[in-house]
Amino acid sequence: MIRKKIKIVNKLGMHARPATLIVKTATKFRSEFKIIKSDMEINGKSIMGVMTLAAEFGSELELVADGVDEKFLIKEITELFAAKFGED
Amino acid sequence: MKKIQGNSVSSGVAIGKAKIIRKRDLYIERRKIHKDEVKVELSRFKKDVKFVSNELDKLIQDFSYSQENRDILESHKMILQDPEFDKKVSKLITKDLNSLEHAVSSYFSEAVEVFNSMNDMYLSHRVNDLEDVSYRLLSHILGVKKDVLEDIEENSILIMENITPSFVTKVFKKNIHGLCTERGSKNSHSSIIARSMNLPMLVNTMGLMGNIKDGGDIIVDGNNGYLIIDPTKKILEKYKTIYSKEQNVRTKLLKLIDVEPVTIDGKIIKLMSNIEIPQEIDQVVKFHSAGIGLFRTEFLFIDFEDLPSEEEQYEIYKSIAEQSNPNSVVIRTIDVGGDKLSRILNIASEDNPNLGCRGIRISLKNIPIFKQQIRAILRANMQGNIKIMFPMISGVNEIIECKKIIKTCSEELSKAGIPYNSEIELGAMIEIPSAAVISDSIAEVCDFLSIGTNDLIQYTLAVDRNNQAISDYYKPTHPAVLKLIKLTVDNAHQLGKKVAVCGEMASENKYIKLLLALGVDELSVSPGRLLAIKKEIINCDISKIKPKLDKILACKTSEEVDKLIK
């Protein structure tokens, strides 16, 4: 299992487009994928879950992946965050 | 007979038969199933989700839809394929023994509740998406046909939970008499369109859906904000009289379409329209308005998740400029409170947003966004009929800043070889008292001025017009307000510049004579009010009121003024 803390740096926070990208990317992999924000834990492959995170600019999330391809999943998701989901 | 209160969106009376449209609200029987049926329900679930996903796929690949629409449909498809959706609905069927439709509708109602409870503007907008997906799937499960407008008769009054803007436009083409919705707000796009079409409409009508019978007699009283269900004969007669009077007025007003707005004593008044959304242009053209005196661009910025790109703005401005040609279009740069854009612009919350980062201040503090808008306007101005207006100007500096940015944008466009036209008139909104007081200096650096009475009154009298508790302090004819208007007009005229009024005062019959006597040259009103205001103008003899003007301006209270202008 891999856990990784990450900060949201795109201005829109975690909204539809970023949420769609996260789910699309995560779904490619076989590992289980969760996102935790303070006391809330959601399935990172669920669009409804990721949208309800409503995470704002600057807030911190924890990514948790568990499975054979967990390393690659975390890598690609981290890249999405770093690239600000292609915004700006 | 029953009377329910709603919020009136547009005035006027409509009498007709109730036509209930439960677009989002299919009838779902809360049916329990037997254990033996679980397998059947689960396989129906898989099959129906697959069918609707395929249907969505076809739409997503239909390139006649805009990219934005297709993105939305894509997100709808993801909602259907969400593993949590599958898990939860399957559990509702297997464990709780709910029928498929019961399970699906429970899942979506719960999700809608969660989204609504999060108090996030973005998520509450997404509720529409959830309802859309839910409707699409449930109507497939239940085998419901979709085109609800087919069997609507012409004397119907539509009763709906809520209504989308495109639906209002469609309804209007069908000659519907009125509209009433349980939810919705006065300033939604649907309401704006209904208002510019003069369609009697109530929103936020509490308990509407539970109180009404399909096909029953109903009356929408948009003048007082009531819906009357099963009226008594006496009430019905009363409203029929009001209705035919209103129709008479309307027919007479329609005859004014081709009449020039000239006062009895021969002053030509330029009568233009305020529009908020591009769809309103139809009415502007239909009523032969002398152009658009105020195109609010806020809708572009508030409604979308992302900021509109330069290209998107360009397309919209260009289309409006083309449709209005040869008349002019005054585009007002973004004018919202920072609170509405905090998500996008990362603006800290303010103790006092009305005195905070709003209007031109937002633009000047977010130059890249401002430049995008300016560039889009300059590019759309190929026919030369666009003017730019800046909101919330408090002094000369802001205008000078804006001019610098326009210059930079022109240079950038030249360099990039993109066609544009920087021959463009610039105007300032006069809505902050300081700007009115130094309107001589402001007029020097502008081509025209436009008085935004709503804010001018609000800031002069320090009264929030949406605060019911102090609404009696909101007085358009307060002597201080009138003096500021007079000062602005006089200062502008000294320099040979024109003054428009685009606030609500210009849309109210009772203030027209006063505004014209104060010397205002142009009025800009909502398209639905064009003809009524034109009638006021052609019946006005400024030379008769002018002598009273000193007396009016010398009044000590707004009550005294109101008496004099009656």
XYZ file of C-alpha atoms in Angstrom:
654
model
C 0.000 0.000 0.000
C 1.234 3.509 -0.797
C 0.090 6.670 0.961
C 0.941 10.066 -0.349
C 0.020 13.576 0.786
C -0.695 16.125 -1.881
C -1.776 19.759 -2.109
C -4.271 21.134 -4.573
C -2.571 23.819 -6.597
C -5.045 24.446 -9.387
C -7.338 27.387 -8.882
C -10.603 25.596 -9.358
C -10.055 23.078 -6.645
C -11.360 19.621 -7.248
C -14.211 20.198 -9.631
C -15.755 18.476 -12.585
C -12.869 18.521 -15.006
C -10.167 17.623 -12.495
C -12.529 15.079 -10.952
C -13.187 13.493 -14.335
C -9.474 13.266 -15.057
C -8.691 11.685 -11.702
C -11.389 9.048 -12.105
C -10.459 8.329 -15.702
C -6.810 7.900 -14.781
C -7.442 5.845 -11.650
C -9.830 3.541 -13.465
C -7.069 2.439 -15.816
C -5.344 0.684 -12.919
C -6.309 -2.395 -11.001
C -5.314 -1.150 -7.524
C -7.848 0.134 -5.072
C -7.662 3.883 -4.781
C -8.902 6.104 -1.986
C -8.675 9.822 -1.372
C -8.800 11.134 2.175
C -9.532 14.719 3.157
C -9.535 15.365 6.912
C -12.181 12.933 8.156
C -13.674 12.117 4.791
C -12.660 9.076 2.776
C -13.898 8.433 -0.721
C -13.370 5.944 -3.514
C -11.027 7.639 -5.974
C -12.572 5.742 -8.860
C -16.010 7.176 -8.122
C -16.876 10.448 -9.872
C -19.561 11.181 -7.279
C -17.071 10.592 -4.500
C -14.371 12.776 -5.990
C -16.852 15.552 -6.724
C -18.201 15.550 -3.177
C -14.689 16.211 -1.957
C -15.192 19.767 -3.200
C -11.601 20.356 -2.210
C -10.562 23.961 -2.493
C -7.359 25.524 -3.707
C -4.616 24.983 -1.153
C -6.248 22.157 0.752
C -4.397 18.944 1.483
C -5.406 15.447 0.441
C -4.026 12.007 1.088
C -3.922 9.487 -1.736
C -4.003 5.820 -0.813
C -3.461 3.114 -3.429
C -3.374 -0.601 -2.803
C -2.680 -3.271 -5.410
C -0.253 -4.602 -7.985
C 0.038 -1.378 -9.927
C -0.221 1.020 -6.966
C 3.114 2.675 -7.766
C 2.039 3.611 -11.283
C -1.366 4.762 -10.193
C 0.080 7.142 -7.607
C 2.669 8.347 -10.103
C 0.095 9.265 -12.754
C -2.295 10.849 -10.299
C 0.521 12.900 -8.768
C 1.465 14.103 -12.239
C -2.097 15.233 -12.837
C -2.028 17.329 -9.685
C 1.407 18.727 -10.513
C 0.240 19.712 -14.003
C -2.728 21.459 -12.365
C -4.973 19.293 -14.505
C -3.872 21.206 -17.553
C -5.333 24.482 -16.302
C -3.889 28.005 -16.191
C -60.327 28.186 -4.518
C -56.786 28.362 -3.274
C -54.218 31.113 -3.406
C -50.494 30.418 -3.125
C -47.788 32.968 -2.955
C -44.772 32.941 -5.242
C -42.178 35.438 -6.415
C -43.198 37.283 -9.505
C -40.600 37.264 -12.247
C -42.538 39.317 -14.748
C -45.748 41.234 -14.391
C -49.055 40.516 -16.065
C -51.946 38.142 -15.633
C -52.332 34.747 -17.293
C -55.492 32.654 -17.223
C -55.540 29.069 -18.419
C -55.492 25.376 -17.709
C -52.776 23.880 -15.557
C -50.378 21.685 -17.447
C -48.116 19.880 -15.039
C -44.777 18.846 -16.431
C -42.876 16.540 -14.188
C -39.757 16.444 -16.207
C -37.408 15.560 -13.426
C -39.982 14.060 -11.222
C -41.170 10.795 -12.672
C -43.645 8.941 -10.580
C -41.698 6.304 -8.720
C -43.600 3.701 -6.840
C -41.723 2.776 -3.675
C -42.150 -0.878 -4.545
C -40.628 -3.701 -2.559
C -39.689 -6.897 -4.337
C -39.642 -10.536 -3.383
C -36.302 -12.275 -2.852
C -36.860 -14.296 -6.012
C -37.006 -11.114 -8.052
C -33.563 -9.859 -6.989
C -31.797 -11.569 -9.837
C -34.176 -10.157 -12.429
C -33.881 -6.628 -11.034
C -30.075 -6.817 -10.998
C -29.898 -7.944 -14.578
C -32.352 -5.222 -15.595
C -30.089 -2.763 -13.822
C -27.021 -3.846 -15.814
C -28.926 -3.876 -19.077
C -30.593 -0.489 -18.583
C -27.401 1.239 -17.471
C -25.660 -0.173 -20.499
C -28.425 0.972 -22.811
C -28.426 4.528 -21.464
C -24.602 4.681 -21.529
C -24.672 3.689 -25.185
C -27.294 6.324 -25.835
C -24.997 8.889 -24.188
C -22.066 7.646 -26.245
C -23.950 8.366 -29.429
C -24.639 11.906 -28.233
C -21.035 12.394 -27.155
C -19.897 11.480 -30.658
C -22.388 13.848 -32.247
C -20.247 16.776 -33.223
C -23.192 19.033 -33.829
C -23.152 19.493 -30.051
C -20.669 21.961 -28.616
C -17.572 20.640 -26.894
C -18.976 21.905 -23.624
C -22.195 19.961 -24.055
C -20.294 16.852 -24.929
C -18.109 17.223 -21.835
C -21.239 17.417 -19.744
C -22.628 14.274 -21.346
C -19.313 12.563 -20.739
C -19.572 13.367 -17.051
C -23.138 12.011 -17.080
C -21.815 8.769 -18.474
C -19.221 8.597 -15.738
C -21.918 9.024 -13.121
C -23.685 5.951 -14.549
C -20.489 3.961 -14.589
C -19.444 4.997 -11.113
C -18.522 1.847 -9.125
C -20.161 3.337 -6.018
C -23.384 3.804 -7.933
C -23.300 0.189 -8.984
C -22.494 -0.978 -5.468
C -25.109 1.113 -3.698
C -27.963 0.410 -6.087
C -27.159 -3.301 -6.105
C -27.223 -3.265 -2.317
C -30.553 -1.419 -2.229
C -31.952 -4.175 -4.446
C -30.311 -7.188 -2.805
C -30.427 -6.203 0.869
C -33.334 -3.772 1.114
C -35.391 -5.532 -1.575
C -36.203 -2.326 -3.408
C -37.395 -2.457 -6.980
C -34.880 -1.152 -9.521
C -36.659 2.182 -10.034
C -37.051 2.622 -6.283
C -33.362 1.893 -5.723
C -32.147 4.218 -8.498
C -34.363 7.054 -7.412
C -33.319 6.658 -3.744
C -29.678 6.716 -4.739
C -30.048 9.949 -6.698
C -32.239 11.704 -4.149
C -29.664 10.958 -1.495
C -26.833 12.207 -3.716
C -28.783 15.395 -4.486
C -29.270 15.930 -0.775
C -25.569 15.486 -0.101
C -24.646 17.943 -2.861
C -27.183 20.466 -1.665
C -26.032 20.189 1.925
C -22.423 20.988 1.068
C -23.196 24.615 0.489
C -20.906 24.817 -2.469
C -22.128 26.840 -5.411
C -20.404 24.599 -7.871
C -21.917 21.426 -6.434
C -25.390 22.859 -6.256
C -25.105 23.582 -9.974
C -24.141 19.947 -10.484
C -27.428 18.885 -8.927
C -28.950 19.607 -12.330
C -26.601 17.041 -13.827
C -27.581 14.425 -11.282
C -31.239 15.093 -11.970
C -30.612 14.863 -15.684
C -28.879 11.487 -15.433
C -31.439 10.210 -12.992
C -34.256 11.269 -15.301
C -32.602 9.736 -18.313
C -32.103 6.388 -16.629
C -35.442 6.270 -14.839
C -37.407 7.234 -17.903
C -35.717 4.400 -19.742
C -36.454 1.973 -16.899
C -40.070 3.071 -16.817
C -40.405 3.366 -20.574
C -41.479 7.014 -20.636
C -41.519 9.113 -23.785
C -39.596 12.320 -23.588
C -41.120 15.076 -25.634
C -43.394 16.636 -23.083
C -44.214 19.634 -25.231
C -46.048 17.687 -27.907
C -49.489 17.626 -26.358
C -49.513 21.066 -24.791
C -52.480 23.198 -25.672
C -52.182 26.869 -26.326
C -54.082 28.168 -23.338
C -51.934 26.219 -20.913
C -50.068 27.506 -17.936
C -47.084 25.321 -17.303
C -46.512 24.038 -13.820
C -43.053 22.703 -13.209
C -40.671 22.064 -10.426
C -38.032 24.083 -12.182
C -37.364 25.188 -15.732
C -34.291 25.409 -17.914
C -33.618 28.458 -20.111
C -33.845 26.466 -23.335
C -37.232 25.191 -22.234
C -38.540 28.731 -21.666
C -37.539 29.636 -25.201
C -39.279 26.555 -26.577
C -42.374 27.231 -24.513
C -42.558 30.762 -25.803
C -42.706 29.542 -29.376
C -45.682 27.385 -28.378
C -47.736 30.367 -27.272
C -48.079 29.318 -23.672
C -49.900 31.807 -21.444
C -47.872 31.595 -18.292
C -45.425 29.707 -16.165
C -45.175 28.782 -12.566
C -42.376 26.873 -10.880
C -41.963 25.510 -7.404
C -38.309 26.341 -7.212
C -36.140 28.837 -9.047
C -35.149 32.403 -8.393
C -35.999 35.763 -9.868
C -32.561 36.190 -11.351
C -32.080 32.814 -12.966
C -31.580 32.746 -16.713
C -34.998 31.261 -17.215
C -36.525 34.160 -15.324
C -34.547 36.717 -17.292
C -35.794 35.253 -20.551
C -39.405 35.090 -19.363
C -39.141 38.711 -18.289
C -37.759 39.925 -21.581
C -40.542 38.012 -23.329
C -43.196 39.493 -21.047
C -44.384 36.031 -20.116
C -46.223 36.060 -16.760
C -44.195 33.829 -14.473
C -43.919 32.979 -10.806
C -41.014 31.198 -9.174
C -40.421 29.855 -5.712
C -44.103 29.025 -5.368
C -44.238 27.049 -2.163
C -46.105 23.760 -2.236
C -47.029 24.210 -5.877
C -46.753 20.649 -7.127
C -48.771 19.193 -4.281
C -51.643 21.629 -4.657
C -52.475 21.489 -8.275
C -54.538 19.291 -10.585
C -53.588 18.739 -14.203
C -56.078 20.497 -16.465
C -57.647 22.566 -13.681
C -58.368 26.283 -14.038
C -55.587 28.502 -12.745
C -54.575 32.135 -12.797
C -51.050 33.498 -12.584
C -51.137 36.964 -11.072
C -47.677 38.256 -11.867
C -48.592 41.711 -10.635
C -49.056 40.577 -7.057
C -47.117 37.319 -7.040
C -50.014 34.909 -6.588
C -51.137 31.687 -8.152
C -54.862 31.118 -7.883
C -56.085 27.545 -8.190
C -59.730 26.756 -9.040
C -60.845 30.394 -8.904
C -64.455 31.182 -8.030
C -66.581 32.572 -10.832
C -66.355 36.048 -9.388
C -62.560 35.996 -9.149
C -62.269 34.519 -12.626
C -64.414 37.344 -14.046
C -62.328 39.913 -12.212
C -59.131 38.528 -13.676
C -60.613 38.216 -17.145
C -61.263 41.946 -17.043
C -57.699 42.651 -15.921
C -56.387 40.312 -18.581
C -58.277 41.920 -21.412
C -57.177 45.355 -20.235
C -53.574 44.178 -20.244
C -54.009 42.665 -23.687
C -55.387 45.974 -24.919
C -52.394 47.801 -23.557
C -50.111 45.237 -25.139
C -51.748 45.486 -28.541
C -51.506 49.257 -28.403
C -47.866 49.065 -27.357
C -47.052 46.741 -30.240
C -48.190 49.482 -32.598
C -45.334 51.594 -31.254
C -42.652 49.272 -32.602
C -41.920 51.496 -35.580
C -42.573 54.797 -33.838
C -39.506 56.915 -33.093
C -38.978 57.716 -29.408
C -39.307 61.487 -29.735
C -40.803 63.667 -27.003
C -43.699 66.032 -27.722
C -41.281 68.942 -27.729
C -39.074 67.208 -30.257
C -36.154 65.699 -28.391
C -35.024 62.368 -29.812
C -34.252 59.926 -27.043
C -32.043 56.991 -27.794
C -33.905 54.017 -26.341
C -31.796 50.912 -25.989
C -31.882 47.543 -24.253
C -30.108 45.942 -21.350
C -29.344 42.316 -21.903
C -27.792 39.707 -19.695
C -27.710 36.671 -21.906
C -27.291 36.337 -25.671
C -30.743 34.777 -26.158
C -32.351 38.107 -25.296
C -31.178 39.613 -28.560
C -34.244 38.147 -30.314
C -36.489 40.502 -28.354
C -34.144 43.435 -28.911
C -34.385 42.982 -32.655
C -38.125 42.305 -32.577
C -38.880 45.538 -30.721
C -36.566 47.638 -32.908
C -34.476 48.811 -30.016
C -31.803 51.363 -30.882
C -29.097 48.917 -29.947
C -27.862 47.510 -26.681
C -27.091 50.076 -24.004
C -25.786 47.505 -21.578
C -24.622 44.003 -22.257
C -23.763 42.520 -18.911
C -21.020 39.983 -19.363
C -21.302 38.427 -15.920
C -23.194 35.362 -17.069
C -20.093 34.292 -18.928
C -18.079 34.326 -15.771
C -20.458 33.106 -13.121
C -22.064 30.164 -14.782
C -19.146 28.337 -16.084
C -16.790 26.239 -14.178
C -13.801 27.574 -16.021
C -13.286 31.145 -17.047
C -14.453 31.693 -20.599
C -11.547 31.747 -23.009
C -10.802 34.736 -25.213
C -12.085 32.696 -28.132
C -15.415 31.874 -26.455
C -15.936 35.500 -25.497
C -14.988 36.648 -28.991
C -17.612 34.382 -30.577
C -20.353 35.661 -28.278
C -19.460 39.356 -28.629
C -19.099 39.024 -32.380
C -22.454 37.356 -32.760
C -24.186 40.025 -30.683
C -22.447 42.848 -32.540
C -23.442 41.323 -35.873
C -27.043 40.860 -34.883
C -27.303 44.447 -33.619
C -25.530 46.062 -36.537
C -25.872 48.930 -37.501
C -26.927 49.747 -33.936
C -24.295 49.860 -31.251
C -23.632 47.435 -28.433
C -22.224 48.672 -25.149
C -20.310 45.825 -23.556
C -19.738 46.271 -19.870
C -16.618 44.579 -18.597
C -17.052 42.015 -15.878
C -19.060 43.412 -12.983
C -19.527 41.025 -10.119
C -18.597 40.882 -6.519
C -15.459 38.980 -5.701
C -17.615 36.639 -3.626
C -19.082 35.208 -6.807
C -15.722 34.517 -8.361
C -13.757 33.489 -5.320
C -13.507 29.940 -6.605
C -11.820 30.971 -9.784
C -9.853 34.000 -8.748
C -8.781 32.884 -5.327
C -10.042 36.045 -3.655
C -10.168 36.096 0.118
C -13.613 36.431 1.642
C -14.484 40.007 2.474
C -16.334 41.542 5.394
C -18.055 43.969 3.121
C -18.215 42.714 -0.471
C -20.274 45.680 -1.669
C -17.354 47.912 -0.812
C -14.780 45.323 -1.752
C -13.064 43.899 -4.754
C -15.765 44.106 -7.391
C -16.437 45.623 -10.780
C -13.419 47.236 -12.398
C -11.328 46.459 -9.310
C -11.529 42.736 -10.071
C -10.390 43.391 -13.631
C -7.517 45.633 -12.595
C -6.343 43.130 -10.019
C -6.547 40.222 -12.467
C -4.977 41.724 -15.532
C -4.676 38.488 -17.565
C -8.423 37.915 -17.265
C -9.176 41.544 -18.036
C -6.917 41.470 -21.078
C -8.653 38.376 -22.389
C -11.958 40.194 -22.258
C -10.592 43.368 -23.837
C -8.870 41.449 -26.624
C -12.062 39.516 -27.345
C -13.998 42.803 -27.539
C -11.457 44.516 -29.802
C -11.471 41.519 -32.129
C -15.264 41.395 -32.211
C -15.403 45.090 -33.086
C -14.653 44.639 -36.784
C -17.844 46.436 -37.764
C -17.044 49.222 -35.316
C -20.378 49.161 -33.511
C -19.097 48.061 -30.094
C -18.459 50.381 -27.160
C -16.826 49.436 -23.877
C -18.126 50.485 -20.496
C -16.309 50.117 -17.192
C -18.250 49.421 -13.995
C -17.590 50.672 -10.446
C -15.454 53.611 -11.463
C -14.599 55.709 -8.408
C -12.163 58.119 -10.015
C -10.098 59.038 -13.036
C -7.201 56.677 -12.328
C -9.173 53.566 -13.098
C -10.075 54.840 -16.557
C -6.479 55.725 -17.296
C -5.421 52.231 -16.219
C -8.077 50.715 -18.483
C -6.914 52.801 -21.427
C -3.351 51.599 -20.949
C -4.560 48.018 -21.009
C -6.563 48.594 -24.167
C -3.443 50.018 -25.759
C -1.331 47.032 -24.701
C -3.965 44.645 -26.020
C -4.057 46.431 -29.368
C -0.298 46.219 -29.647
C -0.306 42.536 -28.785
C -2.998 41.806 -31.346
C -1.103 43.783 -34.005
C 2.062 41.869 -33.268
C 0.268 38.551 -33.491
C -1.332 39.598 -36.761
C -4.852 39.070 -35.414
C -7.480 41.393 -36.925
C -9.030 43.850 -34.481
C -10.477 47.328 -34.374
C -9.392 49.647 -31.580
C -11.543 52.529 -32.815
C -13.878 52.103 -29.907
C -15.761 54.473 -27.633
C -15.142 54.135 -23.909
C -17.614 54.930 -21.175
C -17.735 54.941 -17.414
C -20.564 53.766 -15.242
C -21.522 56.469 -12.812
C -22.678 54.519 -9.824
C -20.319 55.522 -7.043
C -21.121 58.967 -5.620
C -17.484 60.082 -5.920
C -17.633 59.509 -9.677
C -20.796 61.619 -9.922
C -19.226 64.407 -7.885
C -16.163 64.552 -10.159
C -18.047 63.606 -13.295
C -16.459 66.612 -15.035
C -13.041 64.981 -14.717
C -14.410 61.549 -15.597
C -16.175 62.886 -18.682
C -12.902 64.393 -19.838
C -11.282 60.969 -20.152
C -14.363 59.141 -21.520
C -16.546 59.227 -24.604
C -19.820 58.745 -22.755
C -21.243 58.203 -19.276
C -23.908 55.817 -18.145
C -25.648 56.151 -14.814
C -26.299 52.910 -12.995
C -29.085 54.101 -10.752
C -29.369 50.938 -8.663
C -25.881 51.193 -7.269
C -25.823 54.980 -7.271
C -28.850 54.953 -4.968
C -27.433 52.136 -2.872
C -24.095 53.857 -2.349
C -25.440 57.380 -1.954
C -28.009 56.390 0.640
C -25.921 53.567 2.140
C -28.798 51.164 1.783
C -28.633 47.593 0.571
C -31.570 47.239 -1.757
C -31.965 43.549 -1.056
C -32.307 44.077 2.663
C -36.045 43.900 3.292
C -35.725 45.408 6.771
C -34.572 48.775 5.430
C -36.200 48.764 2.014
C -38.094 51.962 2.916
C -34.750 53.765 2.863
C -34.191 52.892 -0.779
C -35.522 55.991 -2.499
C -34.806 56.639 -6.166
C -36.089 60.192 -5.888
C -34.072 61.126 -2.830
C -32.927 64.737 -3.450
C -29.289 63.686 -3.046
C -29.640 61.136 -5.828
C -31.347 63.603 -8.142
C -28.659 66.213 -7.520
C -25.962 63.688 -8.423
C -27.753 62.772 -11.640
C -28.184 66.432 -12.534
C -24.544 67.158 -11.804
C -23.410 64.241 -13.954
C -25.594 65.261 -16.888
C -24.528 68.898 -16.719
C -20.845 68.038 -16.497
C -21.032 65.646 -19.438
C -23.013 68.091 -21.585
C -20.457 70.825 -20.901
C -17.971 68.625 -22.726
C -20.446 67.605 -25.397
C -20.742 64.034 -24.152
C -23.891 61.987 -23.803
C -25.354 60.472 -20.675
C -27.408 57.298 -20.521
C -29.325 55.780 -17.637
C -29.228 52.008 -17.569
C -30.439 51.301 -14.053
C -33.909 50.212 -13.062
C -35.089 53.819 -12.758
C -35.076 53.964 -16.564
C -37.448 50.988 -16.708
C -40.091 52.568 -14.503
C -42.736 54.693 -16.173
C -43.065 57.105 -13.285
C -39.443 58.281 -13.471
C -39.090 58.814 -17.220
C -40.284 62.413 -17.338
C -38.038 63.289 -14.447
C -34.976 61.692 -16.050
C -35.627 63.429 -19.345
C -36.111 66.752 -17.585
C -32.792 66.210 -15.852
C -31.310 66.101 -19.352
C -30.580 62.399 -19.776
C -29.982 61.633 -23.477
C -30.328 57.877 -23.608
C -32.249 55.208 -21.753
C -31.440 51.541 -21.665
C -34.089 49.173 -20.355
C -34.865 45.485 -20.276
C -36.291 44.358 -23.643
C -39.661 43.581 -22.077
C -40.018 47.229 -21.027
C -38.981 48.866 -24.316
C -42.399 49.668 -25.660
C -43.896 50.800 -22.370
C -41.020 53.222 -21.887
C -41.269 54.384 -25.476
C -44.902 55.264 -24.846
C -43.842 57.286 -21.817
C -41.253 59.133 -23.927
C -43.594 60.066 -26.759
C -46.125 61.370 -24.249
C -43.553 63.477 -22.487
C -43.243 67.215 -22.970
C -39.920 68.135 -21.445
C -40.540 71.848 -21.939
C -43.448 71.571 -19.536
C -41.505 69.858 -16.745
C -38.304 71.848 -17.132
C -39.724 74.930 -15.377
C -40.586 72.723 -12.422
C -37.098 71.267 -12.266
C -35.672 73.896 -9.916
C -38.542 73.280 -7.570
C -38.019 69.523 -7.785
C -34.327 69.855 -7.093
C -35.036 72.134 -4.158
C -37.243 69.526 -2.486
C -36.129 68.371 0.911
C -37.526 64.838 0.798
C -38.279 62.189 -1.782
C -41.953 62.367 -0.781
C -42.041 65.998 -1.890
C -40.384 65.040 -5.160
C -42.814 62.179 -5.758
C -45.744 64.558 -5.303
C -44.326 66.979 -7.848
C -43.626 64.389 -10.526
C -46.952 62.628 -10.294
